[in-house]
mmCIF file of N, CA and C in Angstrom:
data_model
loop_
_atom_site.group_PDB
_atom_site.id
_atom_site.type_symbol
_atom_site.label_atom_id
_atom_site.label_comp_id
_atom_site.label_asym_id
_atom_site.label_seq_id
_atom_site.Cartn_x
_atom_site.Cartn_y
_atom_site.Cartn_z
ATOM 1 N N UNK A 1 -3.403 145.844 58.147
ATOM 2 C CA UNK A 1 -3.934 146.797 57.197
ATOM 3 C C UNK A 1 -3.478 146.414 55.809
ATOM 4 N N UNK A 2 -4.275 146.753 54.806
ATOM 5 C CA UNK A 2 -3.990 146.371 53.431
ATOM 6 C C UNK A 2 -2.791 147.088 52.843
ATOM 7 N N UNK A 3 -2.558 146.779 51.606
ATOM 8 C CA UNK A 3 -1.421 147.317 50.867
ATOM 9 C C UNK A 3 -1.507 148.828 50.723
ATOM 10 N N UNK A 4 -2.680 149.337 50.444
ATOM 11 C CA UNK A 4 -2.859 150.768 50.224
ATOM 12 C C UNK A 4 -3.746 151.373 51.300
ATOM 13 N N UNK A 5 -3.502 152.633 51.569
ATOM 14 C CA UNK A 5 -4.373 153.415 52.428
ATOM 15 C C UNK A 5 -4.855 154.607 51.614
ATOM 16 N N UNK A 6 -5.966 155.180 52.014
ATOM 17 C CA UNK A 6 -6.489 156.343 51.311
ATOM 18 C C UNK A 6 -6.092 157.616 52.016
ATOM 19 N N UNK A 7 -5.636 158.579 51.244
ATOM 20 C CA UNK A 7 -5.466 159.924 51.766
ATOM 21 C C UNK A 7 -6.823 160.593 51.826
ATOM 22 N N UNK A 8 -6.907 161.699 52.529
ATOM 23 C CA UNK A 8 -8.188 162.393 52.704
ATOM 24 C C UNK A 8 -8.787 162.813 51.365
ATOM 25 N N UNK A 9 -7.988 163.386 50.486
ATOM 26 C CA UNK A 9 -8.502 163.838 49.193
ATOM 27 C C UNK A 9 -8.917 162.642 48.334
ATOM 28 N N UNK A 10 -8.150 161.568 48.373
ATOM 29 C CA UNK A 10 -8.518 160.354 47.640
ATOM 30 C C UNK A 10 -9.874 159.832 48.113
ATOM 31 N N UNK A 11 -10.053 159.810 49.415
ATOM 32 C CA UNK A 11 -11.322 159.333 49.984
ATOM 33 C C UNK A 11 -12.483 160.200 49.516
ATOM 34 N N UNK A 12 -12.305 161.506 49.551
ATOM 35 C CA UNK A 12 -13.366 162.430 49.137
ATOM 36 C C UNK A 12 -13.686 162.238 47.653
ATOM 37 N N UNK A 13 -12.671 162.075 46.827
ATOM 38 C CA UNK A 13 -12.898 161.854 45.393
ATOM 39 C C UNK A 13 -13.678 160.563 45.185
ATOM 40 N N UNK A 14 -13.281 159.491 45.854
ATOM 41 C CA UNK A 14 -13.980 158.214 45.690
ATOM 42 C C UNK A 14 -15.420 158.287 46.181
ATOM 43 N N UNK A 15 -15.649 158.953 47.288
ATOM 44 C CA UNK A 15 -17.011 159.105 47.789
ATOM 45 C C UNK A 15 -17.860 159.909 46.808
ATOM 46 N N UNK A 16 -17.258 160.924 46.192
ATOM 47 C CA UNK A 16 -17.981 161.737 45.216
ATOM 48 C C UNK A 16 -18.308 160.920 43.970
ATOM 49 N N UNK A 17 -17.383 160.090 43.524
ATOM 50 C CA UNK A 17 -17.661 159.189 42.393
ATOM 51 C C UNK A 17 -18.830 158.272 42.753
ATOM 52 N N UNK A 18 -18.857 157.772 43.978
ATOM 53 C CA UNK A 18 -19.958 156.911 44.422
ATOM 54 C C UNK A 18 -21.284 157.666 44.426
ATOM 55 N N UNK A 19 -21.260 158.907 44.863
ATOM 56 C CA UNK A 19 -22.483 159.728 44.895
ATOM 57 C C UNK A 19 -23.016 159.948 43.482
ATOM 58 N N UNK A 20 -22.124 160.237 42.549
ATOM 59 C CA UNK A 20 -22.533 160.575 41.177
ATOM 60 C C UNK A 20 -22.874 159.356 40.326
ATOM 61 N N UNK A 21 -22.558 158.188 40.796
ATOM 62 C CA UNK A 21 -22.792 156.913 40.101
ATOM 63 C C UNK A 21 -22.380 157.001 38.628
ATOM 64 N N UNK A 22 -23.334 156.960 37.713
ATOM 65 C CA UNK A 22 -23.026 156.911 36.281
ATOM 66 C C UNK A 22 -22.708 158.272 35.661
ATOM 67 N N UNK A 23 -22.705 159.324 36.444
ATOM 68 C CA UNK A 23 -22.419 160.666 35.927
ATOM 69 C C UNK A 23 -21.129 161.233 36.496
ATOM 70 N N UNK A 24 -20.205 160.358 36.898
ATOM 71 C CA UNK A 24 -18.958 160.796 37.526
ATOM 72 C C UNK A 24 -17.878 161.041 36.472
ATOM 73 N N UNK A 25 -17.783 162.273 36.022
ATOM 74 C CA UNK A 25 -16.714 162.692 35.116
ATOM 75 C C UNK A 25 -16.088 163.953 35.715
ATOM 76 N N UNK A 26 -14.939 164.350 35.209
ATOM 77 C CA UNK A 26 -14.138 165.411 35.817
ATOM 78 C C UNK A 26 -14.890 166.616 36.337
ATOM 79 N N UNK A 27 -15.562 167.343 35.463
ATOM 80 C CA UNK A 27 -16.224 168.576 35.873
ATOM 81 C C UNK A 27 -17.355 168.310 36.869
ATOM 82 N N UNK A 28 -18.108 167.236 36.680
ATOM 83 C CA UNK A 28 -19.205 166.909 37.602
ATOM 84 C C UNK A 28 -18.651 166.570 38.989
ATOM 85 N N UNK A 29 -17.516 165.880 39.031
ATOM 86 C CA UNK A 29 -16.893 165.542 40.312
ATOM 87 C C UNK A 29 -16.479 166.816 41.035
ATOM 88 N N UNK A 30 -15.854 167.736 40.311
ATOM 89 C CA UNK A 30 -15.437 169.005 40.913
ATOM 90 C C UNK A 30 -16.640 169.775 41.435
ATOM 91 N N UNK A 31 -17.680 169.900 40.627
ATOM 92 C CA UNK A 31 -18.883 170.633 41.054
ATOM 93 C C UNK A 31 -19.479 170.041 42.327
ATOM 94 N N UNK A 32 -19.587 168.723 42.366
ATOM 95 C CA UNK A 32 -20.185 168.049 43.527
ATOM 96 C C UNK A 32 -19.334 168.254 44.774
ATOM 97 N N UNK A 33 -18.022 168.130 44.631
ATOM 98 C CA UNK A 33 -17.128 168.316 45.778
ATOM 99 C C UNK A 33 -17.202 169.747 46.290
ATOM 100 N N UNK A 34 -17.178 170.716 45.386
ATOM 101 C CA UNK A 34 -17.226 172.115 45.788
ATOM 102 C C UNK A 34 -18.550 172.446 46.469
ATOM 103 N N UNK A 35 -19.641 171.888 45.952
ATOM 104 C CA UNK A 35 -20.970 172.128 46.528
ATOM 105 C C UNK A 35 -21.070 171.529 47.927
ATOM 106 N N UNK A 36 -20.634 170.302 48.081
ATOM 107 C CA UNK A 36 -20.792 169.594 49.355
ATOM 108 C C UNK A 36 -19.781 170.006 50.418
ATOM 109 N N UNK A 37 -18.570 170.366 49.994
ATOM 110 C CA UNK A 37 -17.498 170.632 50.956
ATOM 111 C C UNK A 37 -17.139 172.106 51.081
ATOM 112 N N UNK A 38 -17.735 172.938 50.224
ATOM 113 C CA UNK A 38 -17.447 174.372 50.253
ATOM 114 C C UNK A 38 -15.938 174.633 50.174
ATOM 115 N N UNK A 39 -15.286 173.930 49.248
ATOM 116 C CA UNK A 39 -13.859 174.151 49.016
ATOM 117 C C UNK A 39 -13.592 174.022 47.530
ATOM 118 N N UNK A 40 -12.642 174.792 47.044
ATOM 119 C CA UNK A 40 -12.358 174.735 45.611
ATOM 120 C C UNK A 40 -11.418 173.568 45.305
ATOM 121 N N UNK A 41 -11.579 173.029 44.115
ATOM 122 C CA UNK A 41 -10.793 171.879 43.666
ATOM 123 C C UNK A 41 -10.264 172.196 42.274
ATOM 124 N N UNK A 42 -8.978 172.041 42.074
ATOM 125 C CA UNK A 42 -8.408 172.290 40.744
ATOM 126 C C UNK A 42 -8.524 171.039 39.892
ATOM 127 N N UNK A 43 -8.690 171.243 38.594
ATOM 128 C CA UNK A 43 -8.802 170.114 37.676
ATOM 129 C C UNK A 43 -7.505 169.312 37.666
ATOM 130 N N UNK A 44 -6.377 169.975 37.805
ATOM 131 C CA UNK A 44 -5.091 169.280 37.829
ATOM 132 C C UNK A 44 -4.960 168.339 39.009
ATOM 133 N N UNK A 45 -5.343 168.828 40.194
ATOM 134 C CA UNK A 45 -5.280 167.984 41.397
ATOM 135 C C UNK A 45 -6.223 166.802 41.257
ATOM 136 N N UNK A 46 -7.417 167.051 40.727
ATOM 137 C CA UNK A 46 -8.381 165.965 40.552
ATOM 138 C C UNK A 46 -7.858 164.928 39.570
ATOM 139 N N UNK A 47 -7.341 165.365 38.430
ATOM 140 C CA UNK A 47 -6.852 164.419 37.427
ATOM 141 C C UNK A 47 -5.713 163.571 37.973
ATOM 142 N N UNK A 48 -4.833 164.177 38.755
ATOM 143 C CA UNK A 48 -3.729 163.434 39.359
ATOM 144 C C UNK A 48 -4.254 162.327 40.264
ATOM 145 N N UNK A 49 -5.235 162.657 41.100
ATOM 146 C CA UNK A 49 -5.793 161.677 42.035
ATOM 147 C C UNK A 49 -6.588 160.605 41.292
ATOM 148 N N UNK A 50 -7.349 160.989 40.286
ATOM 149 C CA UNK A 50 -8.101 159.995 39.520
ATOM 150 C C UNK A 50 -7.159 158.979 38.876
ATOM 151 N N UNK A 51 -6.059 159.443 38.301
ATOM 152 C CA UNK A 51 -5.076 158.530 37.698
ATOM 153 C C UNK A 51 -4.458 157.615 38.754
ATOM 154 N N UNK A 52 -4.127 158.185 39.922
ATOM 155 C CA UNK A 52 -3.536 157.385 40.994
ATOM 156 C C UNK A 52 -4.513 156.325 41.488
ATOM 157 N N UNK A 53 -5.794 156.679 41.627
ATOM 158 C CA UNK A 53 -6.797 155.728 42.087
ATOM 159 C C UNK A 53 -7.043 154.626 41.055
ATOM 160 N N UNK A 54 -6.931 154.956 39.784
ATOM 161 C CA UNK A 54 -7.029 153.919 38.753
ATOM 162 C C UNK A 54 -5.827 152.982 38.831
ATOM 163 N N UNK A 55 -4.664 153.544 39.046
ATOM 164 C CA UNK A 55 -3.450 152.719 39.157
ATOM 165 C C UNK A 55 -3.541 151.772 40.359
ATOM 166 N N UNK A 56 -4.174 152.227 41.442
ATOM 167 C CA UNK A 56 -4.366 151.388 42.632
ATOM 168 C C UNK A 56 -5.518 150.394 42.441
ATOM 169 N N UNK A 57 -6.219 150.492 41.315
ATOM 170 C CA UNK A 57 -7.363 149.640 40.991
ATOM 171 C C UNK A 57 -8.587 149.920 41.880
ATOM 172 N N UNK A 58 -8.723 151.141 42.362
ATOM 173 C CA UNK A 58 -9.893 151.541 43.142
ATOM 174 C C UNK A 58 -10.967 152.165 42.252
ATOM 175 N N UNK A 59 -10.550 152.680 41.105
ATOM 176 C CA UNK A 59 -11.473 153.249 40.126
ATOM 177 C C UNK A 59 -11.172 152.654 38.766
ATOM 178 N N UNK A 60 -12.199 152.594 37.925
ATOM 179 C CA UNK A 60 -12.014 152.284 36.512
ATOM 180 C C UNK A 60 -12.654 153.432 35.738
ATOM 181 N N UNK A 61 -12.310 153.546 34.478
ATOM 182 C CA UNK A 61 -12.906 154.621 33.684
ATOM 183 C C UNK A 61 -13.193 154.141 32.275
ATOM 184 N N UNK A 62 -14.075 154.858 31.624
ATOM 185 C CA UNK A 62 -14.407 154.587 30.235
ATOM 186 C C UNK A 62 -14.788 155.905 29.570
ATOM 187 N N UNK A 63 -14.551 155.950 28.282
ATOM 188 C CA UNK A 63 -14.888 157.149 27.523
ATOM 189 C C UNK A 63 -16.355 157.089 27.113
ATOM 190 N N UNK A 64 -17.039 158.233 27.288
ATOM 191 C CA UNK A 64 -18.420 158.341 26.846
ATOM 192 C C UNK A 64 -18.466 158.719 25.372
ATOM 193 N N UNK A 65 -19.653 158.870 24.874
ATOM 194 C CA UNK A 65 -19.848 159.242 23.469
ATOM 195 C C UNK A 65 -19.553 160.723 23.260
ATOM 196 N N UNK A 66 -19.131 161.069 22.069
ATOM 197 C CA UNK A 66 -18.912 162.471 21.706
ATOM 198 C C UNK A 66 -20.271 163.170 21.615
ATOM 199 N N UNK A 67 -20.310 164.418 22.065
ATOM 200 C CA UNK A 67 -21.557 165.180 21.993
ATOM 201 C C UNK A 67 -21.296 166.532 21.354
ATOM 202 N N UNK A 68 -22.323 167.059 20.703
ATOM 203 C CA UNK A 68 -22.211 168.372 20.065
ATOM 204 C C UNK A 68 -22.019 169.467 21.112
ATOM 205 N N UNK A 69 -22.602 169.272 22.295
ATOM 206 C CA UNK A 69 -22.498 170.261 23.373
ATOM 207 C C UNK A 69 -21.047 170.520 23.728
ATOM 208 N N UNK A 70 -20.223 169.493 23.682
ATOM 209 C CA UNK A 70 -18.805 169.616 24.033
ATOM 210 C C UNK A 70 -17.930 169.745 22.794
ATOM 211 N N UNK A 71 -18.512 170.122 21.664
ATOM 212 C CA UNK A 71 -17.730 170.276 20.443
ATOM 213 C C UNK A 71 -17.111 168.974 19.967
ATOM 214 N N UNK A 72 -17.785 167.863 20.228
ATOM 215 C CA UNK A 72 -17.303 166.563 19.795
ATOM 216 C C UNK A 72 -16.360 165.888 20.774
ATOM 217 N N UNK A 73 -16.029 166.571 21.870
ATOM 218 C CA UNK A 73 -15.132 165.963 22.858
ATOM 219 C C UNK A 73 -15.894 164.942 23.693
ATOM 220 N N UNK A 74 -15.196 163.884 24.055
ATOM 221 C CA UNK A 74 -15.794 162.823 24.865
ATOM 222 C C UNK A 74 -15.443 163.025 26.336
ATOM 223 N N UNK A 75 -16.342 162.594 27.221
ATOM 224 C CA UNK A 75 -16.099 162.639 28.662
ATOM 225 C C UNK A 75 -15.557 161.297 29.123
ATOM 226 N N UNK A 76 -14.664 161.330 30.107
ATOM 227 C CA UNK A 76 -14.180 160.098 30.738
ATOM 228 C C UNK A 76 -14.991 159.911 32.019
ATOM 229 N N UNK A 77 -15.715 158.809 32.098
ATOM 230 C CA UNK A 77 -16.547 158.498 33.257
ATOM 231 C C UNK A 77 -15.811 157.535 34.187
ATOM 232 N N UNK A 78 -15.928 157.772 35.482
ATOM 233 C CA UNK A 78 -15.250 156.965 36.495
ATOM 234 C C UNK A 78 -16.259 156.158 37.303
ATOM 235 N N UNK A 79 -15.824 154.960 37.710
ATOM 236 C CA UNK A 79 -16.660 154.056 38.498
ATOM 237 C C UNK A 79 -15.798 153.414 39.582
ATOM 238 N N UNK A 80 -16.415 153.141 40.723
ATOM 239 C CA UNK A 80 -15.719 152.393 41.769
ATOM 240 C C UNK A 80 -15.569 150.944 41.341
ATOM 241 N N UNK A 81 -14.418 150.363 41.629
ATOM 242 C CA UNK A 81 -14.215 148.932 41.419
ATOM 243 C C UNK A 81 -14.583 148.205 42.712
ATOM 244 N N UNK A 82 -14.571 146.891 42.679
ATOM 245 C CA UNK A 82 -14.812 146.116 43.902
ATOM 246 C C UNK A 82 -13.761 146.450 44.952
ATOM 247 N N UNK A 83 -12.502 146.576 44.521
ATOM 248 C CA UNK A 83 -11.432 146.938 45.460
ATOM 249 C C UNK A 83 -11.663 148.335 46.023
ATOM 250 N N UNK A 84 -12.198 149.239 45.200
ATOM 251 C CA UNK A 84 -12.507 150.591 45.659
ATOM 252 C C UNK A 84 -13.601 150.601 46.708
ATOM 253 N N UNK A 85 -14.637 149.806 46.480
ATOM 254 C CA UNK A 85 -15.723 149.697 47.464
ATOM 255 C C UNK A 85 -15.195 149.106 48.763
ATOM 256 N N UNK A 86 -14.325 148.107 48.658
ATOM 257 C CA UNK A 86 -13.752 147.478 49.857
ATOM 258 C C UNK A 86 -12.915 148.459 50.664
ATOM 259 N N UNK A 87 -12.054 149.236 49.990
ATOM 260 C CA UNK A 87 -11.192 150.167 50.722
ATOM 261 C C UNK A 87 -12.017 151.290 51.336
ATOM 262 N N UNK A 88 -13.082 151.718 50.680
ATOM 263 C CA UNK A 88 -13.951 152.738 51.279
ATOM 264 C C UNK A 88 -14.632 152.191 52.533
ATOM 265 N N UNK A 89 -15.094 150.949 52.475
ATOM 266 C CA UNK A 89 -15.733 150.336 53.647
ATOM 267 C C UNK A 89 -14.737 150.204 54.792
ATOM 268 N N UNK A 90 -13.529 149.765 54.485
ATOM 269 C CA UNK A 90 -12.482 149.632 55.503
ATOM 270 C C UNK A 90 -12.155 150.983 56.121
ATOM 271 N N UNK A 91 -12.020 151.993 55.279
ATOM 272 C CA UNK A 91 -11.710 153.344 55.755
ATOM 273 C C UNK A 91 -12.831 153.867 56.650
ATOM 274 N N UNK A 92 -14.068 153.642 56.251
ATOM 275 C CA UNK A 92 -15.215 154.072 57.058
ATOM 276 C C UNK A 92 -15.184 153.405 58.428
ATOM 277 N N UNK A 93 -14.957 152.107 58.455
ATOM 278 C CA UNK A 93 -14.919 151.374 59.722
ATOM 279 C C UNK A 93 -13.781 151.871 60.621
ATOM 280 N N UNK A 94 -12.620 152.152 60.031
ATOM 281 C CA UNK A 94 -11.499 152.666 60.813
ATOM 282 C C UNK A 94 -11.821 154.031 61.407
ATOM 283 N N UNK A 95 -12.402 154.907 60.600
ATOM 284 C CA UNK A 95 -12.740 156.257 61.082
ATOM 285 C C UNK A 95 -13.813 156.199 62.178
ATOM 286 N N UNK A 96 -14.836 155.374 61.973
ATOM 287 C CA UNK A 96 -15.875 155.244 62.994
ATOM 288 C C UNK A 96 -15.308 154.660 64.284
ATOM 289 N N UNK A 97 -14.390 153.713 64.149
ATOM 290 C CA UNK A 97 -13.742 153.148 65.331
ATOM 291 C C UNK A 97 -12.986 154.210 66.115
ATOM 292 N N UNK A 98 -12.312 155.079 65.414
ATOM 293 C CA UNK A 98 -11.604 156.176 66.084
ATOM 294 C C UNK A 98 -12.582 157.134 66.752
ATOM 295 N N UNK A 99 -13.629 157.535 66.015
ATOM 296 C CA UNK A 99 -14.619 158.448 66.599
ATOM 297 C C UNK A 99 -15.302 157.829 67.818
ATOM 298 N N UNK A 100 -15.603 156.556 67.743
ATOM 299 C CA UNK A 100 -16.257 155.886 68.865
ATOM 300 C C UNK A 100 -15.339 155.745 70.073
ATOM 301 N N UNK A 101 -14.038 155.818 69.857
ATOM 302 C CA UNK A 101 -13.079 155.708 70.957
ATOM 303 C C UNK A 101 -12.817 157.047 71.647
ATOM 304 N N UNK A 102 -13.264 158.141 71.040
ATOM 305 C CA UNK A 102 -13.057 159.463 71.627
ATOM 306 C C UNK A 102 -14.015 159.628 72.810
ATOM 307 N N UNK A 103 -13.454 159.956 74.002
ATOM 308 C CA UNK A 103 -14.344 160.210 75.147
ATOM 309 C C UNK A 103 -15.212 161.438 74.869
ATOM 310 N N UNK A 104 -16.349 161.452 75.471
ATOM 311 C CA UNK A 104 -17.235 162.622 75.307
ATOM 312 C C UNK A 104 -16.503 163.867 75.736
ATOM 313 N N UNK A 105 -16.713 164.912 75.016
ATOM 314 C CA UNK A 105 -16.095 166.203 75.369
ATOM 315 C C UNK A 105 -17.053 167.309 74.980
ATOM 316 N N UNK A 106 -16.822 168.449 75.582
ATOM 317 C CA UNK A 106 -17.651 169.607 75.232
ATOM 318 C C UNK A 106 -16.728 170.676 74.673
ATOM 319 N N UNK A 107 -17.305 171.462 73.812
ATOM 320 C CA UNK A 107 -16.542 172.563 73.218
ATOM 321 C C UNK A 107 -16.785 173.793 74.076
ATOM 322 N N UNK A 108 -15.687 174.365 74.547
ATOM 323 C CA UNK A 108 -15.794 175.562 75.388
ATOM 324 C C UNK A 108 -15.880 176.804 74.507
ATOM 325 N N UNK A 109 -16.717 177.734 74.929
ATOM 326 C CA UNK A 109 -16.869 178.987 74.174
ATOM 327 C C UNK A 109 -15.802 179.970 74.559
#
């Protein structure tokens, strides 16, 4: 296994960045995660994970242009790096391997 592994929240954040492509910035990431997962996400927790994923070289970011809508504030946009795409693929394969190894079972009522 590689140097880094993804935690569940890290994986969800990276997948959400992939879904949003060129529109992946803080608030949009939170909205998408909350919509898809029906769970609340704090901006603090998200910012911590985004910084950690950049440090691991799984994400890169760039500042967008200032807009009047945001009172001149700029958005930081996030993108998957090649290493980020690789770790997501590895994680997917590992999870599918585990699911495929589970014997069939039924849920009892």
